[in-house]
Amino acid sequence: MKHFTMKSTDLKPSELNPSELKPSSFERDESGCYFDRRFREGLTDVPEEARARIEALAAVRVAAKGMHAHMERWSEQHGLSEGRLQILFRLMHAPANSLAMADLANHLRVSPRNITGLVDNLEKDGLVERVPDPADRRSVLAHLTEKGREKLGNLWGEGLRRQAPLTDGFSEQELIQLRHLCLRLVARMNELNELGRNL
């Protein structure tokens, strides 16, 4: 399975276009669903049958940018990037606080090259160390150090508390549907990549 290289893993919030994250042009259609009036006004030359697809994908991109900026700002407060923090959380919950580099790449859906760079930075900070894999001499494990465990401290609980308000007002069924549609979109992107139709 091919993976997407998330080269924006260490993208700074200042590099995002703030106007894309402000809902000043959000309105509701006749069924009560949100749409972005400003974006829709720019679709006049697009065939009507394609507009719903384009609007949906644009909304996903805006939501993803907003989530990234939200998490990146919080990570930076703790001297980390979102990508590095995700690695620490993965290792915190892994058996013996260790994972093979390839497994980390699979878990985080990024390329092995990106994982190498992120682990390099964590290793420089003494939060992660590379250790031989006792089960496979060819494999190297990323292992959470004692300093890494101390760094995480209450970050896991704080992160959950910080994210919780984002879904206030969503019903359980809406959350399930949101999860399903996002993962269905990811599965479709993977399928297209495997067919050689790179996006």
Coordinates of C-alpha atoms in Angstrom, one line a residue:
M1 CA 0.0 0.0 0.0
K2 CA 1.3 3.4 -0.9
H3 CA 1.3 6.2 1.6
F4 CA 0.9 9.9 1.2
T5 CA 3.9 12.1 2.1
M6 CA 2.6 14.7 4.5
K7 CA 5.2 17.3 3.7
S8 CA 3.1 19.8 5.7
T9 CA 3.7 17.9 8.9
D10 CA 5.8 20.8 10.3
L11 CA 3.8 23.5 8.5
K12 CA 3.6 26.6 10.8
P13 CA 0.2 28.1 11.5
S14 CA 1.5 31.4 10.2
E15 CA 1.9 29.8 6.8
L16 CA -1.8 29.0 6.6
N17 CA -4.2 31.5 4.9
P18 CA -6.4 32.7 7.9
S19 CA -9.2 33.7 5.6
E20 CA -9.7 30.0 4.7
L21 CA -10.3 29.2 8.3
K22 CA -12.9 31.9 9.1
P23 CA -16.5 31.0 8.6
S24 CA -17.6 34.5 7.7
S25 CA -19.0 33.3 4.4
F26 CA -20.7 30.2 5.7
E27 CA -24.4 30.0 5.2
R28 CA -27.1 27.2 5.3
D29 CA -28.9 25.8 2.4
E30 CA -32.6 24.9 2.3
S31 CA -31.9 21.6 4.0
G32 CA -30.0 23.3 6.8
C33 CA -26.6 22.2 5.7
Y34 CA -23.6 24.6 5.7
F35 CA -22.0 25.8 2.5
D36 CA -19.4 28.4 1.8
R37 CA -21.0 31.2 -0.2
R38 CA -17.7 32.8 -1.2
F39 CA -16.4 29.5 -2.5
R40 CA -19.7 28.6 -4.3
E41 CA -19.7 32.0 -6.0
G42 CA -16.3 31.0 -7.6
L43 CA -17.8 27.9 -9.2
T44 CA -19.9 29.7 -11.9
D45 CA -17.8 28.1 -14.7
V46 CA -18.0 24.6 -13.2
P47 CA -20.6 22.2 -14.6
E48 CA -23.5 21.9 -12.1
E49 CA -23.1 18.1 -11.7
A50 CA -19.5 18.6 -10.5
R51 CA -20.2 21.4 -7.9
A52 CA -21.2 19.1 -5.0
R53 CA -18.0 17.1 -5.3
I54 CA -15.8 20.2 -5.5
E55 CA -17.5 21.9 -2.6
A56 CA -17.3 18.7 -0.4
L57 CA -13.6 18.3 -1.1
A58 CA -12.9 22.0 -0.5
A59 CA -14.6 21.7 2.9
V60 CA -12.5 18.7 3.8
R61 CA -9.3 20.7 2.9
V62 CA -10.4 23.7 5.0
A63 CA -11.3 21.5 7.9
A64 CA -8.0 19.6 7.7
K65 CA -6.0 22.9 7.6
G66 CA -8.0 24.2 10.6
M67 CA -7.3 21.0 12.5
H68 CA -3.6 21.1 11.6
A69 CA -3.3 24.7 12.7
H70 CA -5.2 24.0 15.9
M71 CA -2.9 21.1 16.8
E72 CA 0.3 22.7 15.6
R73 CA -0.3 25.8 17.8
W74 CA -0.8 23.6 20.8
S75 CA 2.2 21.4 20.0
E76 CA 4.4 24.5 19.6
Q77 CA 3.5 25.6 23.1
H78 CA 5.3 22.4 24.3
G79 CA 8.3 22.7 22.0
L80 CA 7.0 20.2 19.4
S81 CA 5.4 19.9 16.0
E82 CA 2.2 18.1 15.5
G83 CA 4.0 15.3 13.6
R84 CA 6.5 14.8 16.5
L85 CA 3.8 14.8 19.1
Q86 CA 1.9 12.2 17.1
I87 CA 4.9 10.0 17.2
L88 CA 5.3 10.4 21.0
F89 CA 1.7 9.5 21.5
R90 CA 2.0 6.4 19.3
L91 CA 5.1 5.3 21.2
M92 CA 3.4 6.0 24.6
H93 CA 0.6 3.5 23.7
A94 CA 2.9 0.9 22.0
P95 CA 4.0 -2.3 23.8
A96 CA 7.3 -1.5 25.7
N97 CA 7.0 2.1 24.3
S98 CA 8.6 0.9 21.1
L99 CA 7.7 0.6 17.4
A100 CA 9.6 -0.2 14.3
M101 CA 10.2 2.8 12.1
A102 CA 8.2 1.2 9.3
D103 CA 5.3 0.6 11.6
L104 CA 5.3 4.2 12.7
A105 CA 5.1 5.3 9.1
N106 CA 2.2 3.0 8.6
H107 CA 0.4 4.1 11.7
L108 CA 0.8 7.8 10.8
R109 CA 0.2 7.3 7.1
V110 CA 3.4 9.1 6.1
S111 CA 6.5 8.0 4.1
P112 CA 9.4 6.3 5.9
R113 CA 11.5 9.3 4.9
N114 CA 9.2 11.7 6.8
I115 CA 9.3 9.4 9.9
T116 CA 13.1 9.4 9.7
G117 CA 13.3 13.2 9.8
L118 CA 10.8 13.4 12.7
V119 CA 12.5 10.8 14.7
D120 CA 15.9 12.5 14.1
N121 CA 14.5 15.6 15.7
L122 CA 13.0 13.8 18.6
E123 CA 16.3 11.9 19.1
K124 CA 18.3 15.2 19.2
D125 CA 15.9 16.3 22.0
G126 CA 16.5 13.1 23.9
L127 CA 12.8 12.2 23.7
V128 CA 13.2 9.1 21.5
E129 CA 16.1 6.7 20.9
R130 CA 16.7 4.2 18.1
V131 CA 17.3 0.7 19.4
P132 CA 17.9 -2.7 17.6
D133 CA 14.8 -4.8 17.2
P134 CA 15.4 -8.1 19.1
A135 CA 13.0 -9.9 16.8
D136 CA 14.5 -8.7 13.6
R137 CA 18.1 -7.7 13.2
R138 CA 17.4 -5.7 10.0
S139 CA 14.8 -3.6 11.8
V140 CA 15.3 -0.5 14.1
L141 CA 12.8 0.5 16.8
A142 CA 12.0 4.0 17.9
H143 CA 11.8 3.8 21.6
L144 CA 10.3 6.5 24.0
T145 CA 12.9 7.5 26.5
E146 CA 12.3 8.4 30.1
K147 CA 12.7 12.0 29.2
G148 CA 10.0 11.5 26.5
R149 CA 7.6 9.9 29.0
E150 CA 8.2 12.9 31.3
K151 CA 7.6 15.3 28.4
L152 CA 4.3 13.7 27.7
G153 CA 3.3 13.9 31.3
N154 CA -0.3 15.2 31.2
L155 CA -0.2 16.1 27.5
W156 CA -2.4 13.2 26.5
G157 CA -5.2 14.2 28.8
E158 CA -4.7 17.9 28.0
G159 CA -4.8 17.1 24.3
L160 CA -8.1 15.2 24.7
R161 CA -9.6 18.1 26.7
R162 CA -8.4 20.6 24.1
Q163 CA -10.0 18.8 21.2
A164 CA -13.3 17.9 23.0
P165 CA -14.9 21.4 22.4
L166 CA -14.4 21.0 18.6
T167 CA -17.2 18.4 18.6
D168 CA -19.6 20.0 21.1
G169 CA -23.1 20.0 19.7
F170 CA -22.4 17.0 17.4
S171 CA -24.6 14.0 18.0
E172 CA -23.1 10.5 18.4
Q173 CA -24.5 9.6 15.0
E174 CA -23.0 12.7 13.4
L175 CA -19.6 11.8 14.9
I176 CA -19.9 8.3 13.6
Q177 CA -20.8 9.6 10.1
L178 CA -18.0 12.2 10.2
R179 CA -15.5 9.4 11.0
H180 CA -16.9 7.1 8.4
L181 CA -16.9 9.7 5.6
C182 CA -13.3 10.9 6.4
L183 CA -12.0 7.3 6.4
R184 CA -13.9 6.4 3.3
L185 CA -12.3 9.3 1.6
V186 CA -8.8 8.2 2.7
A187 CA -9.6 4.6 1.6
R188 CA -10.6 6.0 -1.8
M189 CA -7.4 8.0 -2.1
N190 CA -5.3 4.9 -1.3
E191 CA -7.3 2.9 -3.8
L192 CA -6.6 5.5 -6.6
N193 CA -2.9 5.7 -5.6
E194 CA -2.6 1.9 -5.9
L195 CA -4.2 2.1 -9.3
G196 CA -1.5 4.6 -10.3
R197 CA -3.8 7.5 -10.4
N198 CA -1.8 9.7 -8.1
L199 CA -3.6 12.7 -6.7

